[in-house]
Short mmCIF file of C-alpha atoms and ligand atoms in Angstrom, two decimals:
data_model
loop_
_atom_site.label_atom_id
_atom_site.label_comp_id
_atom_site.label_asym_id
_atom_site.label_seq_id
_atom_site.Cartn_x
_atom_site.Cartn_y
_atom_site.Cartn_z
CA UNK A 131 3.77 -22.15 -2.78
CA UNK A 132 0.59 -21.30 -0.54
CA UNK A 133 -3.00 -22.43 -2.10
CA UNK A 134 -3.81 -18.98 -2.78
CA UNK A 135 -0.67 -17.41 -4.87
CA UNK A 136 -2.03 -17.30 -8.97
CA UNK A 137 0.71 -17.25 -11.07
CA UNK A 138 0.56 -16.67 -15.08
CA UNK A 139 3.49 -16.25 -17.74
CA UNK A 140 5.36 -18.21 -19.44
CA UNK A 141 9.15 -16.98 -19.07
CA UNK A 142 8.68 -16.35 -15.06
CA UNK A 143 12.21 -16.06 -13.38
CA UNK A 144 10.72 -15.70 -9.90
CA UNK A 145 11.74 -17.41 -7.28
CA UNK A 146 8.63 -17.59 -4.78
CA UNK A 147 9.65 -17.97 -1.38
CA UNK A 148 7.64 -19.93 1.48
CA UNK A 149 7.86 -18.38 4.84
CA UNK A 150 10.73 -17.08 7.18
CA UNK A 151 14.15 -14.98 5.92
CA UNK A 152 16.47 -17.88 5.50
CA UNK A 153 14.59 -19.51 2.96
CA UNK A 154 14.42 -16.61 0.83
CA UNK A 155 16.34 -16.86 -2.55
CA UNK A 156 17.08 -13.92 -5.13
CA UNK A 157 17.26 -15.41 -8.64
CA UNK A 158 19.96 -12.16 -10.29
CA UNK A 159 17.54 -10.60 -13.56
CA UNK A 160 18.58 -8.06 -15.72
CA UNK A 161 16.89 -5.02 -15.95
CA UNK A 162 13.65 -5.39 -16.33
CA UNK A 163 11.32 -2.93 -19.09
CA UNK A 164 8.94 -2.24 -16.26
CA UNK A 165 7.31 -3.61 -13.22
CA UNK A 166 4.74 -3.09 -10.81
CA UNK A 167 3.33 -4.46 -7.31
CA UNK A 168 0.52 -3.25 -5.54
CA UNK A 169 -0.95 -4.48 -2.11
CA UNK A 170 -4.30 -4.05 -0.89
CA UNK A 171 -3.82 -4.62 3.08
CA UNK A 172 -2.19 -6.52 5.64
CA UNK A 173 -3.25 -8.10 8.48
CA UNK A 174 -3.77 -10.91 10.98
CA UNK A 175 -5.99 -12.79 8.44
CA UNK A 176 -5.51 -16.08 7.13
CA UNK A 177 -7.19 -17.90 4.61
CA UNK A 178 -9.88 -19.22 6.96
CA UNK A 179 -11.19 -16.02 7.81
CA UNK A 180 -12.39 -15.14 4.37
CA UNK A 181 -14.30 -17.03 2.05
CA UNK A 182 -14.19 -18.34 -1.13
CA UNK A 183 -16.50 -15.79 -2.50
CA UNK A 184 -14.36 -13.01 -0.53
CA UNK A 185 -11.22 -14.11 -1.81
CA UNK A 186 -12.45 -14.57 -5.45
CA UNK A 187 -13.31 -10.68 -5.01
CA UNK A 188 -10.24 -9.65 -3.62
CA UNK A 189 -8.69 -11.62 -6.69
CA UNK A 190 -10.80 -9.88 -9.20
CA UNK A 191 -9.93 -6.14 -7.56
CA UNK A 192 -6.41 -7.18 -7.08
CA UNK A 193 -6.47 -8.60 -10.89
CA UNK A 194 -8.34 -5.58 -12.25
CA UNK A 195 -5.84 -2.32 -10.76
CA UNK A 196 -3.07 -4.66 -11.64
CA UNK A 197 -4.01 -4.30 -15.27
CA UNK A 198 -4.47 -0.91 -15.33
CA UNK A 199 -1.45 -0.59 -14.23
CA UNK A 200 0.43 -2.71 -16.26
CA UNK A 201 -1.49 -0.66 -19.49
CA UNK A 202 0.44 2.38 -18.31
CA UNK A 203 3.31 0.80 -18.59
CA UNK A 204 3.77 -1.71 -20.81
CA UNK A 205 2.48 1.25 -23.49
CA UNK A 206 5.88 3.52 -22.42
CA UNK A 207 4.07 5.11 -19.79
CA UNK A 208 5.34 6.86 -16.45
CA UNK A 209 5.44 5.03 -13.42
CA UNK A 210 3.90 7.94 -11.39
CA UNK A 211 0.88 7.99 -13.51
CA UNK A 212 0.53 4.20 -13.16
CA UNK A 213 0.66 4.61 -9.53
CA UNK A 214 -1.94 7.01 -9.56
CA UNK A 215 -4.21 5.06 -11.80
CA UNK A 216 -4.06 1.85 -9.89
CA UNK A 217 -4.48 3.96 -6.45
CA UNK A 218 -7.95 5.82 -7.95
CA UNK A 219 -9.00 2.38 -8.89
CA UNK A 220 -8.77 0.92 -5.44
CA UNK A 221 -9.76 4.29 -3.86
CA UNK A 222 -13.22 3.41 -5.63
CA UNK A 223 -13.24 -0.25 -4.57
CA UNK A 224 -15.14 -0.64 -1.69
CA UNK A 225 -13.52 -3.43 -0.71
CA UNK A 226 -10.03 -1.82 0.41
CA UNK A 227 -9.56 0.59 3.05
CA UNK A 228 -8.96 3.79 0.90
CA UNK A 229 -11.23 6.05 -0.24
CA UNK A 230 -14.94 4.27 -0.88
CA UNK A 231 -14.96 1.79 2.14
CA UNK A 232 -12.75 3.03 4.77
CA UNK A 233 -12.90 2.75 7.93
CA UNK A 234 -14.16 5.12 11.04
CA UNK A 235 -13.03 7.51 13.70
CA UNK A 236 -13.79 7.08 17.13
CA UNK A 237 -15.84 10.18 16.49
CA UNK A 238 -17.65 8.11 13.94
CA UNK A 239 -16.14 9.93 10.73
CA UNK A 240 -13.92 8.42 7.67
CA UNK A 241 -10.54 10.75 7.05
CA UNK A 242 -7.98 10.25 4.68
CA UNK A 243 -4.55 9.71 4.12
CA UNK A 244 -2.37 9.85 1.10
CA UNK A 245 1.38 10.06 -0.28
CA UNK A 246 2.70 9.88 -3.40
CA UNK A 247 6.56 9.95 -4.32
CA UNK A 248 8.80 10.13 -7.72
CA UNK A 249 11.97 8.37 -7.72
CA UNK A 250 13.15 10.49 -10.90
CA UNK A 251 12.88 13.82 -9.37
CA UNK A 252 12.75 12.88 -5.32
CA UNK A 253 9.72 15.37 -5.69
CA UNK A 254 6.65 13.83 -3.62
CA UNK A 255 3.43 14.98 -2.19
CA UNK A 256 1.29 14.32 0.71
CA UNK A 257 -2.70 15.32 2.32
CA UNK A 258 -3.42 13.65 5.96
CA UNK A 259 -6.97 14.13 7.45
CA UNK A 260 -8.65 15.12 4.36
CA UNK A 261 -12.43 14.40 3.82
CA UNK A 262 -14.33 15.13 0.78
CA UNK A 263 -12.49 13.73 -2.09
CA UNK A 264 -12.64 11.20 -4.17
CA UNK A 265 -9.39 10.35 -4.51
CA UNK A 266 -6.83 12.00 -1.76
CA UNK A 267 -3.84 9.86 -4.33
CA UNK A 268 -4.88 12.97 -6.92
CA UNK A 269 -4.31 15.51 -4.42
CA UNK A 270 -1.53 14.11 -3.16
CA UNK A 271 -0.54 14.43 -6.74
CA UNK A 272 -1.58 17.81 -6.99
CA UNK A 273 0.77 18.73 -4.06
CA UNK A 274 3.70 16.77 -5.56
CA UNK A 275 2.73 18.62 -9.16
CA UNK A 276 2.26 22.10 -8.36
CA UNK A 277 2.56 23.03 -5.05
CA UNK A 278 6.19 24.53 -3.21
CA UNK A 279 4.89 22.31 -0.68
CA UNK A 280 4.79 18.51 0.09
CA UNK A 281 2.50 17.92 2.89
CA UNK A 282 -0.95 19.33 3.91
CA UNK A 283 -3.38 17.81 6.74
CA UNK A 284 -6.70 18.76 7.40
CA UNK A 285 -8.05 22.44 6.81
CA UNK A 286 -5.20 23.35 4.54
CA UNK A 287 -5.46 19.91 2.41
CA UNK A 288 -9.09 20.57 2.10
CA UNK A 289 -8.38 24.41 0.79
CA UNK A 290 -5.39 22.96 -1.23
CA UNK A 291 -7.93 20.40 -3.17
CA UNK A 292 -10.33 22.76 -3.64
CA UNK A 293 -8.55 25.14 -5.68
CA UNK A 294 -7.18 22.36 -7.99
CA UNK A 295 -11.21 21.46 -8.54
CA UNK A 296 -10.23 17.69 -7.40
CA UNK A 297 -13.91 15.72 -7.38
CA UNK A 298 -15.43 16.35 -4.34
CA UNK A 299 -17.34 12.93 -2.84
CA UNK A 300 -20.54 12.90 -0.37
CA UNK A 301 -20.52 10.83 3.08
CA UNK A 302 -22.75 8.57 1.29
CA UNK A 303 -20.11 7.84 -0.97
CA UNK A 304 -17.67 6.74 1.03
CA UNK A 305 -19.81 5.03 3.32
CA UNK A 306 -19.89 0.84 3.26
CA UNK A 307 -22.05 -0.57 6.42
CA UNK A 308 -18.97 -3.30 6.11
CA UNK A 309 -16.90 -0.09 7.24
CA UNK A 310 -19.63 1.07 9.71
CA UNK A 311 -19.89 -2.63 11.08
CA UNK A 312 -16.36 -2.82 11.82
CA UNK A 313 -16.15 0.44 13.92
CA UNK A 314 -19.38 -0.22 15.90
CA UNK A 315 -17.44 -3.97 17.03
CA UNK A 316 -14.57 -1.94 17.56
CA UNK A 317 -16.51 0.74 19.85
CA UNK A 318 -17.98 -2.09 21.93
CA UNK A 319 -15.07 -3.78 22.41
CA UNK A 320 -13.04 -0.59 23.14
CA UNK A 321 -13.34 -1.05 27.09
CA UNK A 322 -11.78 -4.22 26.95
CA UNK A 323 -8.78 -4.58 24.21
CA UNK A 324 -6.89 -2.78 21.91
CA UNK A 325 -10.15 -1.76 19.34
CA UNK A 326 -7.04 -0.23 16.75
CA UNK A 327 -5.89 -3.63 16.49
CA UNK A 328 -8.36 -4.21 13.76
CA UNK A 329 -7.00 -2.98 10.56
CA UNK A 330 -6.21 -4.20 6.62
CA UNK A 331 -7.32 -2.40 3.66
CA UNK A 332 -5.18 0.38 2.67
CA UNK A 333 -3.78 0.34 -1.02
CA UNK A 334 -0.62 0.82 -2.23
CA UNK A 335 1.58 0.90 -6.02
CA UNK A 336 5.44 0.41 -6.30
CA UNK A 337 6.13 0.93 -10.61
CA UNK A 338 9.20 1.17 -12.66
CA UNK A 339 9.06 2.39 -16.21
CA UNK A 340 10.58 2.21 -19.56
CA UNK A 341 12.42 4.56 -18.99
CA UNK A 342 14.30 3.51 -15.59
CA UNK A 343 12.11 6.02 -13.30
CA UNK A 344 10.69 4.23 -10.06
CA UNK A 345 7.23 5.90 -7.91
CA UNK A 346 5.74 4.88 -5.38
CA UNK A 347 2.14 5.68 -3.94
CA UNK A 348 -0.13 4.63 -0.65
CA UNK A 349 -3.98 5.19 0.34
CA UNK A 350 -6.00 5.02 3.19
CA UNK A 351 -8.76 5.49 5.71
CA UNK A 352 -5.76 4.74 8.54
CA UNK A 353 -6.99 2.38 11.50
CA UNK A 354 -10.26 1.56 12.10
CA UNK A 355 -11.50 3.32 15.37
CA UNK A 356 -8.16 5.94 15.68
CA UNK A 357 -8.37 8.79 17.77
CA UNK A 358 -9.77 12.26 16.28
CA UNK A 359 -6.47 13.54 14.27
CA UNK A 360 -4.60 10.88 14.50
CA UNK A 361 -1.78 10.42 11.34
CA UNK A 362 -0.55 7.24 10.02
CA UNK A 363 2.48 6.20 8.35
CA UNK A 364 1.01 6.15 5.08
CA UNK A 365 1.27 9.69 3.96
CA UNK A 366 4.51 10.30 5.79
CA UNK A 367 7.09 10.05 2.85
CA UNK A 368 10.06 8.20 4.65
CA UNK A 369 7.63 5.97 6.54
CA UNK A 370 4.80 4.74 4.38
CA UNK A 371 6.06 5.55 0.87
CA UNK A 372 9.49 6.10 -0.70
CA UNK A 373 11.11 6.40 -4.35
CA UNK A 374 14.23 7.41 -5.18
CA UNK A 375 15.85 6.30 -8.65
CA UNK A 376 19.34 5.20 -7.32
CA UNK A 377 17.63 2.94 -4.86
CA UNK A 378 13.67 1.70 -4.49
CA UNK A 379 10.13 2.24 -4.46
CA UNK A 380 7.87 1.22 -1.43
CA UNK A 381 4.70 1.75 0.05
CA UNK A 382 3.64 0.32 3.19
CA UNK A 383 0.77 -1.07 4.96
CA UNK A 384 0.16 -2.54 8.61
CA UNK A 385 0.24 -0.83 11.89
CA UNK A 386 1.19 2.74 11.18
CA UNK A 387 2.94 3.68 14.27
CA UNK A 388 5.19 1.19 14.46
CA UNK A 389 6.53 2.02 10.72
CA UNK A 390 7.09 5.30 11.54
CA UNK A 391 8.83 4.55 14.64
CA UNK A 392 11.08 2.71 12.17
CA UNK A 393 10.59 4.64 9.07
CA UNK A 394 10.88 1.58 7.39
CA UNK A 395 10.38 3.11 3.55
CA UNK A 396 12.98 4.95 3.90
CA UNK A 397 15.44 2.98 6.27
CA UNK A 398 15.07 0.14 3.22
CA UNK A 399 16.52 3.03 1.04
CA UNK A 400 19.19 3.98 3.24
CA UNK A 401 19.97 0.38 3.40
CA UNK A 402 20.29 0.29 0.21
CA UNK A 403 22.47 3.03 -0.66
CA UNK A 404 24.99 3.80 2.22
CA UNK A 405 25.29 -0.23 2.87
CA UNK A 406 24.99 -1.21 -0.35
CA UNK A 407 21.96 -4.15 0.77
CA UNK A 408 19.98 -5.94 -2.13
CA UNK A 409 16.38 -4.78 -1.96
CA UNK A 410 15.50 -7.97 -0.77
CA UNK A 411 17.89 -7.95 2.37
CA UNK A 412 17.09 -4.38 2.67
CA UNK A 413 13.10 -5.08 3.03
CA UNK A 414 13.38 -8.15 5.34
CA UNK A 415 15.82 -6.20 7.88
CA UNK A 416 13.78 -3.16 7.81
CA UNK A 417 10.50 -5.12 8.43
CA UNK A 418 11.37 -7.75 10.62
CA UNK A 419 13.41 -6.62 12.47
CA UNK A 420 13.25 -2.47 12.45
CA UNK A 421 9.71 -2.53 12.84
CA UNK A 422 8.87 -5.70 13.76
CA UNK A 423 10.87 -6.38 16.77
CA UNK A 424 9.56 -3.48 18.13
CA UNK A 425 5.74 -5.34 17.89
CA UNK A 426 4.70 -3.77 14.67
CA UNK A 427 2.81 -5.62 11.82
CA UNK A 428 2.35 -5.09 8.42
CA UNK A 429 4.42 -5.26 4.90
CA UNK A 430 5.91 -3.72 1.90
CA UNK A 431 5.66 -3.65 -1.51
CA UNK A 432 8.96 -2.68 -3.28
CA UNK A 433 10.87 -2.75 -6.48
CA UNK A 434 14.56 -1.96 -7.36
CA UNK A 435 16.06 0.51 -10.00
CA UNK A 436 16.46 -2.97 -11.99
CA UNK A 437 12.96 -4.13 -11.64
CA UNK A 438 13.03 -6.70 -8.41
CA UNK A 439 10.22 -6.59 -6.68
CA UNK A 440 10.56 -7.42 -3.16
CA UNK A 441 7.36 -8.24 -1.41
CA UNK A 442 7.64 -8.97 2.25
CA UNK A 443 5.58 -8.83 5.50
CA UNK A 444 5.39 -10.25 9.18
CA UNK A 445 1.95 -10.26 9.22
CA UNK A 446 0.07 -13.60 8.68
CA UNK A 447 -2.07 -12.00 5.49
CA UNK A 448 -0.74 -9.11 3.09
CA UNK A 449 -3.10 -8.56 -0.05
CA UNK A 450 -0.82 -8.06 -2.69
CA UNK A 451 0.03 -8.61 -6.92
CA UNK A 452 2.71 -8.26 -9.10
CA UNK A 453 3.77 -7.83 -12.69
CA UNK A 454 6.64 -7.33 -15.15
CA UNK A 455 7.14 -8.83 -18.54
CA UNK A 456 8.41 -12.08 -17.18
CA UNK A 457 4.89 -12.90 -15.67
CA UNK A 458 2.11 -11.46 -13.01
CA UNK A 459 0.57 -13.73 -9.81
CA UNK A 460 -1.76 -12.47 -6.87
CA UNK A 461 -1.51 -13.88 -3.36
CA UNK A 462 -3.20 -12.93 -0.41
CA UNK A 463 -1.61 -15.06 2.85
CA UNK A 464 2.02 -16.23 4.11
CA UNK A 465 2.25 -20.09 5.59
CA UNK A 466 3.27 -18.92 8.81
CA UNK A 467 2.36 -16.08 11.37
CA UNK A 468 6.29 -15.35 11.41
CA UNK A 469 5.54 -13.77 7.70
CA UNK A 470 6.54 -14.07 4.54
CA UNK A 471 9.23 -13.18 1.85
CA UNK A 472 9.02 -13.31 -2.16
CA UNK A 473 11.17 -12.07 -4.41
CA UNK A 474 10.29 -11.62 -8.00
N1 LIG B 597 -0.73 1.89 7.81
C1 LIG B 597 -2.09 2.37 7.91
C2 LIG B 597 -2.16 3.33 9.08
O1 LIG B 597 -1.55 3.06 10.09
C3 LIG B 597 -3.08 1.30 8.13
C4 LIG B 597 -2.94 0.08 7.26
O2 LIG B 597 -2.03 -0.02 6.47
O3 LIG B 597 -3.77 -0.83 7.40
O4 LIG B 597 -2.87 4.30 8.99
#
């Protein structure tokens, strides 16, 4: 178990799983009342890059959506509205990528991405390049909720929000000097490397209710320093975020292009259903070797129709959490840079 994992609960059935596919272990549950994971980044950290002041915050933020998420459901809730609750949460937290401390264009200007999806219906909405709002997860909503439409970018997302009277947000709002720090390195440095290759922050919700429906959700500013319209995977429903009743729930977070190269949410679905794959199986294949042979990094969140929740990534750092009646635990790192696997 790595330094950093907190675990609580009494009756905990998890197996957690150290590093690398072929240790990985599913321990078979029955179906669970509810569940929930959420995951606040991933990356090419490790635990010496942040401190232990940093990592006690990401605990506390991690710790804090978590519950509001697990009020939702462990009251009978739906599983879309605890997605949404947890995702407005982070969008406010500073500390994520999403929302209130994202990062920057090239052109020096924060734009947002959001999807939401519910496994019940298959309905799901989308916004991409929106500025503005508070929380691009509402609107995303708003497009799943009452539009004929599932995806609007830019002009049209920002007309589409403003007729639904979503809560508009100044620059000032969103702005961290964190966030501004970050693309100013990355505009220096742009002559020489790869300045998108610094990234971690967006947010993301996987939930199963009561009453058997999964939904799935993801947030973000995209990559710090992308070029002026660039899209990420994030509100692209098949690449970022999935949820479909008869299969899973996943959002995604890591370097965009490579999961929708993939389409790694929904190619763990597929998986799922036309080769009958455990969502465990289905989540390792899809990101290490779907998207990660081809060079992408990054991870999933995921649960099952049963309520396993698969949490995997090939990155060396993944901010994520996790609950369900049998217990809850937050970790941020893996033990290796090949990634890590855990199935709950
Ligand atoms: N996947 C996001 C994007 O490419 C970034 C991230 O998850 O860090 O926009």
């Amino acid at each position: 178990m790595q330094k950093t994992t907190v675990l609580w609960g009494v009756t905990f059935l998890v197996i957690v799983i150290g590093c690398g596919p072929q240790v990985a272990k599913e321990t078979p549950l029955n179906s669970r009342d509810w569940a929930i994971a959420i995951h606040g980044g991933a990356g090419q950290f490790g635990e010496e890059d942040l401190s232990e002041e940093q990592q006690a915050a990401y605990t506390a933020s991690l710790q804090e959506a978590l519950a509001r998420g697990e009020n939702v459901l462990s009251e009978g809730g739906r599983s879309v509205d605890a997605v949404e609750v947890v995702i407005r949460m982070m969008e406010d937290d500073s500390l994520f990528n999403a929302g209130r401390g994202a990062v920057f264009t090239a052109e020096g200007i924060q734009e947002f991405d959001a999807s939401i999806a519910d496994g019940r219906s298959r309905n799901c909405g989308a916004v991409a390049g929106i500025r503005g709002f508070r929380h691009p997860i509402s609107v995303a909503r708003s497009v799943m909720d009452s539009s004929e439409h599932v995806f609007f970018s830019g002009h049209g997302a920002h007309e589409f929000a403003t007729s639904f009277a979503h809560e508009r947000a100044s620059d000032e709002w969103f702005f961290t000097t964190k966030a501004y720090n970050r693309y100013l390195r990355a505009k220096r440095r742009v002559a020489s490397e790869n300045a998108l290759e610094d990234k971690k922050g967006t947010v993301g919700c996987v939930a199963l209710d009561r009453n058997g429906n999964l939904a799935a959700g993801t947030s973000t500013g995209g990559m710090n320093y992308k070029k002026n319209g660039r899209i990420g995977d994030s509100p692209i429903i098949g690449a970022g975020t999935w949820a479909d009743n008869r299969t899973c729930a996943v959002s995604a977070t890591g370097w965009g292009e490579y999961f929708i190269r993939a389409g790694v949410a929904q190619d763990i679905h597929a998986r799922m259903l036309h080769g009958s794959e455990t969502l465990s199986d289905a989540a390792r294949s899809s990101v290490f070797h779907e998207m990660g042979d081809m060079g992408g990094d990054g991870g999933v969140v995921s649960i099952d129709a049963s309520g396993v929740i698969a949490l995997v990534c090939n990155s060396a750092g993944m901010f994520r959490a996790w609950s369900s009646p049998d217990g809850r635990g937050i970790a941020m790192f893996g033990e290796t840079l090949e990634g890590t696997v855990e199935v709950h």
